[in-house]
Amino acid sequence: MGMDRGTVVFDLDGTLADTAADLIAAANACFESRALGRLLDPAADAGIAFHGGRAMLRAGYARVPADTLLPPDAEEVDFPRLLSFYDDCLADSTRLYDGVEAALHALAADGFQLAVCTNKPLTLAEKLLSALNVREHFKGMIAADSLPPAASTSGMIDSASAPVVEELVNQVASSMEQHARFGGVVPEIASRAHLEAMTPTVRRALDEAGLRLSDVDDIAVTAGPGLAGALMVGVAAAKSYALALDV
């Protein structure tokens, strides 16, 4: 093992492993339980799977015949059921992409710490990585339910976060109070709020981790899904920090 060269953070779905078929199977199990049939195709709809469980449910609901009525709480009822169905089949068809395991070994041998950041619940992410025999490669993991939740309005979440992965620290800034009076997220307000919150949020994350900006070895940023303007702010900030730190 070489000297510690920093941390490399991987997404799970669509980066380490092709999980689409099992995710689609779980969504279709929800639809079939409502006698709607298999509304998603494992191949044609693979891209939808990587946007999360709710995105799959909404895509399926949109294909329900016009004369079929769904209850207004269908998504809220089906989402936990989807997770339960997925728990039963999460490694049936999922496979690591070619070269992933060799890359993990090479990075570790070169002195990098490895971590995972995923929108899966922690228990499912742990179970899947263990089933794929790669859990031991990762020193840390940030999952959908391992961070403090941001405030939400009408089921929509708008937040800027700054995780410091090696220290497993995260700071979240939410602009929900600014959106609440409009009954939902306003893209322009979200973008401006992200811009105003970015530097203070990063500073709080570093302070909580007991680090200086110069201690950061790598920068990672979410480029989607989300509101285009808010995502552009995050990507621009990440590029600026990377340029300033020469990482």
C-alpha positions as protocol buffer text, in pm:
chain_id: "A"
residue {
  index: 1
  type: MET
  ca { x: 0 y: 0 z: 0 }
}
residue {
  index: 2
  type: GLY
  ca { x: 139 y: 339 z: -96 }
}
residue {
  index: 3
  type: MET
  ca { x: 98 y: 667 z: 90 }
}
residue {
  index: 4
  type: ASP
  ca { x: -252 y: 814 z: 136 }
}
residue {
  index: 5
  type: ARG
  ca { x: -323 y: 1018 z: -176 }
}
residue {
  index: 6
  type: GLY
  ca { x: -677 y: 1124 z: -92 }
}
residue {
  index: 7
  type: THR
  ca { x: -1028 y: 991 z: -139 }
}
residue {
  index: 8
  type: VAL
  ca { x: -1210 y: 874 z: -452 }
}
residue {
  index: 9
  type: VAL
  ca { x: -1590 y: 875 z: -423 }
}
residue {
  index: 10
  type: PHE
  ca { x: -1803 y: 653 z: -649 }
}
residue {
  index: 11
  type: ASP
  ca { x: -2171 y: 659 z: -731 }
}
residue {
  index: 12
  type: LEU
  ca { x: -2321 y: 312 z: -714 }
}
residue {
  index: 13
  type: ASP
  ca { x: -2601 y: 278 z: -969 }
}
residue {
  index: 14
  type: GLY
  ca { x: -2476 y: 314 z: -1324 }
}
residue {
  index: 15
  type: THR
  ca { x: -2114 y: 372 z: -1217 }
}
residue {
  index: 16
  type: LEU
  ca { x: -1995 y: 71 z: -1020 }
}
residue {
  index: 17
  type: ALA
  ca { x: -2275 y: -163 z: -1117 }
}
residue {
  index: 18
  type: ASP
  ca { x: -2551 y: -199 z: -1374 }
}
residue {
  index: 19
  type: THR
  ca { x: -2849 y: -217 z: -1138 }
}
residue {
  index: 20
  type: ALA
  ca { x: -3119 y: -114 z: -1387 }
}
residue {
  index: 21
  type: ALA
  ca { x: -3280 y: -456 z: -1445 }
}
residue {
  index: 22
  type: ASP
  ca { x: -3338 y: -523 z: -1075 }
}
residue {
  index: 23
  type: LEU
  ca { x: -3464 y: -169 z: -1011 }
}
residue {
  index: 24
  type: ILE
  ca { x: -3708 y: -197 z: -1301 }
}
residue {
  index: 25
  type: ALA
  ca { x: -3819 y: -539 z: -1172 }
}
residue {
  index: 26
  type: ALA
  ca { x: -3903 y: -387 z: -833 }
}
residue {
  index: 27
  type: ALA
  ca { x: -4103 y: -105 z: -993 }
}
residue {
  index: 28
  type: ASN
  ca { x: -4290 y: -350 z: -1215 }
}
residue {
  index: 29
  type: ALA
  ca { x: -4373 y: -559 z: -908 }
}
residue {
  index: 30
  type: CYS
  ca { x: -4549 y: -251 z: -767 }
}
residue {
  index: 31
  type: PHE
  ca { x: -4742 y: -198 z: -1089 }
}
residue {
  index: 32
  type: GLU
  ca { x: -4840 y: -564 z: -1112 }
}
residue {
  index: 33
  type: SER
  ca { x: -4967 y: -557 z: -755 }
}
residue {
  index: 34
  type: ARG
  ca { x: -5213 y: -291 z: -874 }
}
residue {
  index: 35
  type: ALA
  ca { x: -5308 y: -507 z: -1176 }
}
residue {
  index: 36
  type: LEU
  ca { x: -5144 y: -254 z: -1409 }
}
residue {
  index: 37
  type: GLY
  ca { x: -4904 y: -499 z: -1571 }
}
residue {
  index: 38
  type: ARG
  ca { x: -4533 y: -449 z: -1632 }
}
residue {
  index: 39
  type: LEU
  ca { x: -4520 y: -84 z: -1734 }
}
residue {
  index: 40
  type: LEU
  ca { x: -4141 y: -43 z: -1765 }
}
residue {
  index: 41
  type: ASP
  ca { x: -3903 y: -219 z: -2000 }
}
residue {
  index: 42
  type: PRO
  ca { x: -3570 y: -334 z: -1847 }
}
residue {
  index: 43
  type: ALA
  ca { x: -3373 y: -228 z: -2157 }
}
residue {
  index: 44
  type: ALA
  ca { x: -3557 y: 71 z: -2299 }
}
residue {
  index: 45
  type: ASP
  ca { x: -3621 y: 227 z: -1956 }
}
residue {
  index: 46
  type: ALA
  ca { x: -3283 y: 156 z: -1796 }
}
residue {
  index: 47
  type: GLY
  ca { x: -3200 y: 526 z: -1786 }
}
residue {
  index: 48
  type: ILE
  ca { x: -3511 y: 601 z: -1581 }
}
residue {
  index: 49
  type: ALA
  ca { x: -3400 y: 350 z: -1318 }
}
residue {
  index: 50
  type: PHE
  ca { x: -3086 y: 552 z: -1245 }
}
residue {
  index: 51
  type: HIS
  ca { x: -3299 y: 854 z: -1152 }
}
residue {
  index: 52
  type: GLY
  ca { x: -3443 y: 671 z: -852 }
}
residue {
  index: 53
  type: GLY
  ca { x: -3748 y: 483 z: -734 }
}
residue {
  index: 54
  type: ARG
  ca { x: -3990 y: 772 z: -750 }
}
residue {
  index: 55
  type: ALA
  ca { x: -3888 y: 851 z: -1107 }
}
residue {
  index: 56
  type: MET
  ca { x: -3967 y: 493 z: -1207 }
}
residue {
  index: 57
  type: LEU
  ca { x: -4306 y: 505 z: -1038 }
}
residue {
  index: 58
  type: ARG
  ca { x: -4397 y: 831 z: -1208 }
}
residue {
  index: 59
  type: ALA
  ca { x: -4285 y: 701 z: -1546 }
}
residue {
  index: 60
  type: GLY
  ca { x: -4502 y: 395 z: -1501 }
}
residue {
  index: 61
  type: TYR
  ca { x: -4805 y: 591 z: -1381 }
}
residue {
  index: 62
  type: ALA
  ca { x: -4777 y: 810 z: -1693 }
}
residue {
  index: 63
  type: ARG
  ca { x: -4835 y: 499 z: -1905 }
}
residue {
  index: 64
  type: VAL
  ca { x: -5152 y: 392 z: -1729 }
}
residue {
  index: 65
  type: PRO
  ca { x: -5455 y: 408 z: -1964 }
}
residue {
  index: 66
  type: ALA
  ca { x: -5660 y: 725 z: -1929 }
}
residue {
  index: 67
  type: ASP
  ca { x: -5965 y: 532 z: -1808 }
}
residue {
  index: 68
  type: THR
  ca { x: -5769 y: 379 z: -1517 }
}
residue {
  index: 69
  type: LEU
  ca { x: -5773 y: 592 z: -1204 }
}
residue {
  index: 70
  type: LEU
  ca { x: -5494 y: 580 z: -949 }
}
residue {
  index: 71
  type: PRO
  ca { x: -5543 y: 693 z: -589 }
}
residue {
  index: 72
  type: PRO
  ca { x: -5386 y: 1033 z: -517 }
}
residue {
  index: 73
  type: ASP
  ca { x: -5145 y: 877 z: -266 }
}
residue {
  index: 74
  type: ALA
  ca { x: -5026 y: 603 z: -505 }
}
residue {
  index: 75
  type: GLU
  ca { x: -4664 y: 719 z: -507 }
}
residue {
  index: 76
  type: GLU
  ca { x: -4640 y: 754 z: -129 }
}
residue {
  index: 77
  type: VAL
  ca { x: -4790 y: 407 z: -82 }
}
residue {
  index: 78
  type: ASP
  ca { x: -4587 y: 241 z: -357 }
}
residue {
  index: 79
  type: PHE
  ca { x: -4245 y: 387 z: -279 }
}
residue {
  index: 80
  type: PRO
  ca { x: -4182 y: 187 z: 43 }
}
residue {
  index: 81
  type: ARG
  ca { x: -4332 y: -118 z: -129 }
}
residue {
  index: 82
  type: LEU
  ca { x: -4087 y: -69 z: -417 }
}
residue {
  index: 83
  type: LEU
  ca { x: -3798 y: -67 z: -168 }
}
residue {
  index: 84
  type: SER
  ca { x: -3928 y: -389 z: -16 }
}
residue {
  index: 85
  type: PHE
  ca { x: -3959 y: -556 z: -357 }
}
residue {
  index: 86
  type: TYR
  ca { x: -3608 y: -434 z: -443 }
}
residue {
  index: 87
  type: ASP
  ca { x: -3469 y: -576 z: -120 }
}
residue {
  index: 88
  type: ASP
  ca { x: -3586 y: -918 z: -238 }
}
residue {
  index: 89
  type: CYS
  ca { x: -3425 y: -899 z: -584 }
}
residue {
  index: 90
  type: LEU
  ca { x: -3145 y: -643 z: -565 }
}
residue {
  index: 91
  type: ALA
  ca { x: -2870 y: -878 z: -685 }
}
residue {
  index: 92
  type: ASP
  ca { x: -3066 y: -1106 z: -918 }
}
residue {
  index: 93
  type: SER
  ca { x: -2940 y: -944 z: -1238 }
}
residue {
  index: 94
  type: THR
  ca { x: -2705 y: -671 z: -1112 }
}
residue {
  index: 95
  type: ARG
  ca { x: -2342 y: -704 z: -1211 }
}
residue {
  index: 96
  type: LEU
  ca { x: -2031 y: -491 z: -1170 }
}
residue {
  index: 97
  type: TYR
  ca { x: -1924 y: -317 z: -1487 }
}
residue {
  index: 98
  type: ASP
  ca { x: -1621 y: -464 z: -1661 }
}
residue {
  index: 99
  type: GLY
  ca { x: -1298 y: -344 z: -1505 }
}
residue {
  index: 100
  type: VAL
  ca { x: -1452 y: -207 z: -1186 }
}
residue {
  index: 101
  type: GLU
  ca { x: -1297 y: -456 z: -945 }
}
residue {
  index: 102
  type: ALA
  ca { x: -955 y: -422 z: -1105 }
}
residue {
  index: 103
  type: ALA
  ca { x: -983 y: -42 z: -1084 }
}
residue {
  index: 104
  type: LEU
  ca { x: -1074 y: -57 z: -715 }
}
residue {
  index: 105
  type: HIS
  ca { x: -772 y: -277 z: -641 }
}
residue {
  index: 106
  type: ALA
  ca { x: -544 y: -47 z: -842 }
}
residue {
  index: 107
  type: LEU
  ca { x: -666 y: 270 z: -669 }
}
residue {
  index: 108
  type: ALA
  ca { x: -627 y: 114 z: -324 }
}
residue {
  index: 109
  type: ALA
  ca { x: -279 y: -9 z: -412 }
}
residue {
  index: 110
  type: ASP
  ca { x: -193 y: 343 z: -526 }
}
residue {
  index: 111
  type: GLY
  ca { x: -283 y: 485 z: -185 }
}
residue {
  index: 112
  type: PHE
  ca { x: -636 y: 614 z: -242 }
}
residue {
  index: 113
  type: GLN
  ca { x: -917 y: 577 z: 11 }
}
residue {
  index: 114
  type: LEU
  ca { x: -1244 y: 469 z: -155 }
}
residue {
  index: 115
  type: ALA
  ca { x: -1600 y: 568 z: -65 }
}
residue {
  index: 116
  type: VAL
  ca { x: -1952 y: 544 z: -207 }
}
residue {
  index: 117
  type: CYS
  ca { x: -2219 y: 814 z: -234 }
}
residue {
  index: 118
  type: THR
  ca { x: -2560 y: 676 z: -333 }
}
residue {
  index: 119
  type: ASN
  ca { x: -2928 y: 765 z: -328 }
}
residue {
  index: 120
  type: LYS
  ca { x: -3010 y: 414 z: -205 }
}
residue {
  index: 121
  type: PRO
  ca { x: -3103 y: 360 z: 160 }
}
residue {
  index: 122
  type: LEU
  ca { x: -2795 y: 255 z: 356 }
}
residue {
  index: 123
  type: THR
  ca { x: -2914 y: -99 z: 433 }
}
residue {
  index: 124
  type: LEU
  ca { x: -2982 y: -169 z: 65 }
}
residue {
  index: 125
  type: ALA
  ca { x: -2650 y: -22 z: -46 }
}
residue {
  index: 126
  type: GLU
  ca { x: -2462 y: -228 z: 213 }
}
residue {
  index: 127
  type: LYS
  ca { x: -2650 y: -543 z: 111 }
}
residue {
  index: 128
  type: LEU
  ca { x: -2584 y: -492 z: -260 }
}
residue {
  index: 129
  type: LEU
  ca { x: -2212 y: -416 z: -223 }
}
residue {
  index: 130
  type: SER
  ca { x: -2176 y: -722 z: -3 }
}
residue {
  index: 131
  type: ALA
  ca { x: -2361 y: -937 z: -256 }
}
residue {
  index: 132
  type: LEU
  ca { x: -2123 y: -810 z: -525 }
}
residue {
  index: 133
  type: ASN
  ca { x: -1825 y: -892 z: -300 }
}
residue {
  index: 134
  type: VAL
  ca { x: -1680 y: -539 z: -305 }
}
residue {
  index: 135
  type: ARG
  ca { x: -1798 y: -389 z: 27 }
}
residue {
  index: 136
  type: GLU
  ca { x: -1456 y: -428 z: 187 }
}
residue {
  index: 137
  type: HIS
  ca { x: -1302 y: -186 z: -65 }
}
residue {
  index: 138
  type: PHE
  ca { x: -1490 y: 116 z: 71 }
}
residue {
  index: 139
  type: LYS
  ca { x: -1391 y: 302 z: 387 }
}
residue {
  index: 140
  type: GLY
  ca { x: -1700 y: 523 z: 395 }
}
residue {
  index: 141
  type: MET
  ca { x: -2050 y: 548 z: 254 }
}
residue {
  index: 142
  type: ILE
  ca { x: -2307 y: 826 z: 227 }
}
residue {
  index: 143
  type: ALA
  ca { x: -2658 y: 699 z: 151 }
}
residue {
  index: 144
  type: ALA
  ca { x: -3002 y: 851 z: 106 }
}
residue {
  index: 145
  type: ASP
  ca { x: -3090 y: 808 z: 473 }
}
residue {
  index: 146
  type: SER
  ca { x: -2751 y: 865 z: 633 }
}
residue {
  index: 147
  type: LEU
  ca { x: -2765 y: 1246 z: 619 }
}
residue {
  index: 148
  type: PRO
  ca { x: -2994 y: 1494 z: 797 }
}
residue {
  index: 149
  type: PRO
  ca { x: -3303 y: 1552 z: 580 }
}
residue {
  index: 150
  type: ALA
  ca { x: -3358 y: 1893 z: 425 }
}
residue {
  index: 151
  type: ALA
  ca { x: -3695 y: 2062 z: 467 }
}
residue {
  index: 152
  type: SER
  ca { x: -3945 y: 1995 z: 190 }
}
residue {
  index: 153
  type: THR
  ca { x: -4259 y: 2142 z: 39 }
}
residue {
  index: 154
  type: SER
  ca { x: -4513 y: 1951 z: -173 }
}
residue {
  index: 155
  type: GLY
  ca { x: -4277 y: 1655 z: -191 }
}
residue {
  index: 156
  type: MET
  ca { x: -4006 y: 1861 z: -363 }
}
residue {
  index: 157
  type: ILE
  ca { x: -3661 y: 1896 z: -209 }
}
residue {
  index: 158
  type: ASP
  ca { x: -3425 y: 2179 z: -291 }
}
residue {
  index: 159
  type: SER
  ca { x: -3096 y: 2188 z: -105 }
}
residue {
  index: 160
  type: ALA
  ca { x: -2726 y: 2245 z: -143 }
}
residue {
  index: 161
  type: SER
  ca { x: -2499 y: 2013 z: 51 }
}
residue {
  index: 162
  type: ALA
  ca { x: -2128 y: 1991 z: 115 }
}
residue {
  index: 163
  type: PRO
  ca { x: -2013 y: 1648 z: 237 }
}
residue {
  index: 164
  type: VAL
  ca { x: -1656 y: 1593 z: 352 }
}
residue {
  index: 165
  type: VAL
  ca { x: -1639 y: 1222 z: 280 }
}
residue {
  index: 166
  type: GLU
  ca { x: -1322 y: 1109 z: 453 }
}
residue {
  index: 167
  type: GLU
  ca { x: -1449 y: 1260 z: 779 }
}
residue {
  index: 168
  type: LEU
  ca { x: -1812 y: 1155 z: 707 }
}
residue {
  index: 169
  type: VAL
  ca { x: -1929 y: 1512 z: 770 }
}
residue {
  index: 170
  type: ASN
  ca { x: -2212 y: 1682 z: 584 }
}
residue {
  index: 171
  type: GLN
  ca { x: -2368 y: 2026 z: 588 }
}
residue {
  index: 172
  type: VAL
  ca { x: -2702 y: 2095 z: 419 }
}
residue {
  index: 173
  type: ALA
  ca { x: -2846 y: 2435 z: 326 }
}
residue {
  index: 174
  type: SER
  ca { x: -3212 y: 2443 z: 226 }
}
residue {
  index: 175
  type: SER
  ca { x: -3401 y: 2722 z: 50 }
}
residue {
  index: 176
  type: MET
  ca { x: -3745 y: 2572 z: 122 }
}
residue {
  index: 177
  type: GLU
  ca { x: -3860 y: 2866 z: 335 }
}
residue {
  index: 178
  type: GLN
  ca { x: -3812 y: 3094 z: 35 }
}
residue {
  index: 179
  type: HIS
  ca { x: -4024 y: 2863 z: -184 }
}
residue {
  index: 180
  type: ALA
  ca { x: -4302 y: 2786 z: 63 }
}
residue {
  index: 181
  type: ARG
  ca { x: -4509 y: 3098 z: -11 }
}
residue {
  index: 182
  type: PHE
  ca { x: -4524 y: 2995 z: -378 }
}
residue {
  index: 183
  type: GLY
  ca { x: -4644 y: 2640 z: -304 }
}
residue {
  index: 184
  type: GLY
  ca { x: -4342 y: 2475 z: -466 }
}
residue {
  index: 185
  type: VAL
  ca { x: -3988 y: 2521 z: -592 }
}
residue {
  index: 186
  type: VAL
  ca { x: -3920 y: 2827 z: -810 }
}
residue {
  index: 187
  type: PRO
  ca { x: -3612 y: 2752 z: -1028 }
}
residue {
  index: 188
  type: GLU
  ca { x: -3474 y: 3108 z: -1029 }
}
residue {
  index: 189
  type: ILE
  ca { x: -3503 y: 3137 z: -651 }
}
residue {
  index: 190
  type: ALA
  ca { x: -3339 y: 2796 z: -614 }
}
residue {
  index: 191
  type: SER
  ca { x: -3043 y: 2900 z: -829 }
}
residue {
  index: 192
  type: ARG
  ca { x: -2987 y: 3226 z: -642 }
}
residue {
  index: 193
  type: ALA
  ca { x: -3021 y: 3049 z: -305 }
}
residue {
  index: 194
  type: HIS
  ca { x: -2760 y: 2791 z: -410 }
}
residue {
  index: 195
  type: LEU
  ca { x: -2523 y: 3069 z: -511 }
}
residue {
  index: 196
  type: GLU
  ca { x: -2564 y: 3249 z: -179 }
}
residue {
  index: 197
  type: ALA
  ca { x: -2535 y: 2930 z: 30 }
}
residue {
  index: 198
  type: MET
  ca { x: -2244 y: 2758 z: -144 }
}
residue {
  index: 199
  type: THR
  ca { x: -1942 y: 2921 z: 22 }
}
residue {
  index: 200
  type: PRO
  ca { x: -2089 y: 2935 z: 377 }
}
residue {
  index: 201
  type: THR
  ca { x: -2202 y: 2572 z: 350 }
}
residue {
  index: 202
  type: VAL
  ca { x: -1858 y: 2453 z: 238 }
}
residue {
  index: 203
  type: ARG
  ca { x: -1698 y: 2656 z: 517 }
}
residue {
  index: 204
  type: ARG
  ca { x: -1925 y: 2499 z: 782 }
}
residue {
  index: 205
  type: ALA
  ca { x: -1850 y: 2148 z: 652 }
}
residue {
  index: 206
  type: LEU
  ca { x: -1476 y: 2210 z: 672 }
}
residue {
  index: 207
  type: ASP
  ca { x: -1506 y: 2362 z: 1019 }
}
residue {
  index: 208
  type: GLU
  ca { x: -1705 y: 2062 z: 1144 }
}
residue {
  index: 209
  type: ALA
  ca { x: -1443 y: 1825 z: 1001 }
}
residue {
  index: 210
  type: GLY
  ca { x: -1160 y: 2028 z: 1153 }
}
residue {
  index: 211
  type: LEU
  ca { x: -1004 y: 2082 z: 810 }
}
residue {
  index: 212
  type: ARG
  ca { x: -883 y: 2372 z: 600 }
}
residue {
  index: 213
  type: LEU
  ca { x: -969 y: 2413 z: 234 }
}
residue {
  index: 214
  type: SER
  ca { x: -607 y: 2334 z: 150 }
}
residue {
  index: 215
  type: ASP
  ca { x: -654 y: 1989 z: 312 }
}
residue {
  index: 216
  type: VAL
  ca { x: -906 y: 1883 z: 45 }
}
residue {
  index: 217
  type: ASP
  ca { x: -758 y: 1632 z: -201 }
}
residue {
  index: 218
  type: ASP
  ca { x: -1046 y: 1587 z: -445 }
}
residue {
  index: 219
  type: ILE
  ca { x: -1371 y: 1757 z: -545 }
}
residue {
  index: 220
  type: ALA
  ca { x: -1689 y: 1572 z: -647 }
}
residue {
  index: 221
  type: VAL
  ca { x: -2017 y: 1727 z: -762 }
}
residue {
  index: 222
  type: THR
  ca { x: -2366 y: 1608 z: -854 }
}
residue {
  index: 223
  type: ALA
  ca { x: -2454 y: 1702 z: -1214 }
}
residue {
  index: 224
  type: GLY
  ca { x: -2809 y: 1557 z: -1215 }
}
residue {
  index: 225
  type: PRO
  ca { x: -3089 y: 1499 z: -1176 }
}
residue {
  index: 226
  type: GLY
  ca { x: -3219 y: 1835 z: -1054 }
}
residue {
  index: 227
  type: LEU
  ca { x: -3300 y: 2190 z: -1156 }
}
residue {
  index: 228
  type: ALA
  ca { x: -3064 y: 2302 z: -1432 }
}
residue {
  index: 229
  type: GLY
  ca { x: -2981 y: 2642 z: -1282 }
}
residue {
  index: 230
  type: ALA
  ca { x: -2908 y: 2504 z: -935 }
}
residue {
  index: 231
  type: LEU
  ca { x: -2697 y: 2224 z: -1080 }
}
residue {
  index: 232
  type: MET
  ca { x: -2498 y: 2477 z: -1285 }
}
residue {
  index: 233
  type: VAL
  ca { x: -2418 y: 2667 z: -965 }
}
residue {
  index: 234
  type: GLY
  ca { x: -2288 y: 2350 z: -800 }
}
residue {
  index: 235
  type: VAL
  ca { x: -2083 y: 2244 z: -1102 }
}
residue {
  index: 236
  type: ALA
  ca { x: -1935 y: 2593 z: -1140 }
}
residue {
  index: 237
  type: ALA
  ca { x: -1845 y: 2601 z: -771 }
}
residue {
  index: 238
  type: ALA
  ca { x: -1682 y: 2257 z: -790 }
}
residue {
  index: 239
  type: LYS
  ca { x: -1478 y: 2358 z: -1094 }
}
residue {
  index: 240
  type: SER
  ca { x: -1369 y: 2677 z: -919 }
}
residue {
  index: 241
  type: TYR
  ca { x: -1260 y: 2494 z: -604 }
}
residue {
  index: 242
  type: ALA
  ca { x: -1078 y: 2232 z: -813 }
}
residue {
  index: 243
  type: LEU
  ca { x: -897 y: 2501 z: -1012 }
}
residue {
  index: 244
  type: ALA
  ca { x: -802 y: 2696 z: -699 }
}
residue {
  index: 245
  type: LEU
  ca { x: -676 y: 2381 z: -524 }
}
residue {
  index: 246
  type: ASP
  ca { x: -517 y: 2233 z: -837 }
}
residue {
  index: 247
  type: VAL
  ca { x: -688 y: 1897 z: -780 }
}
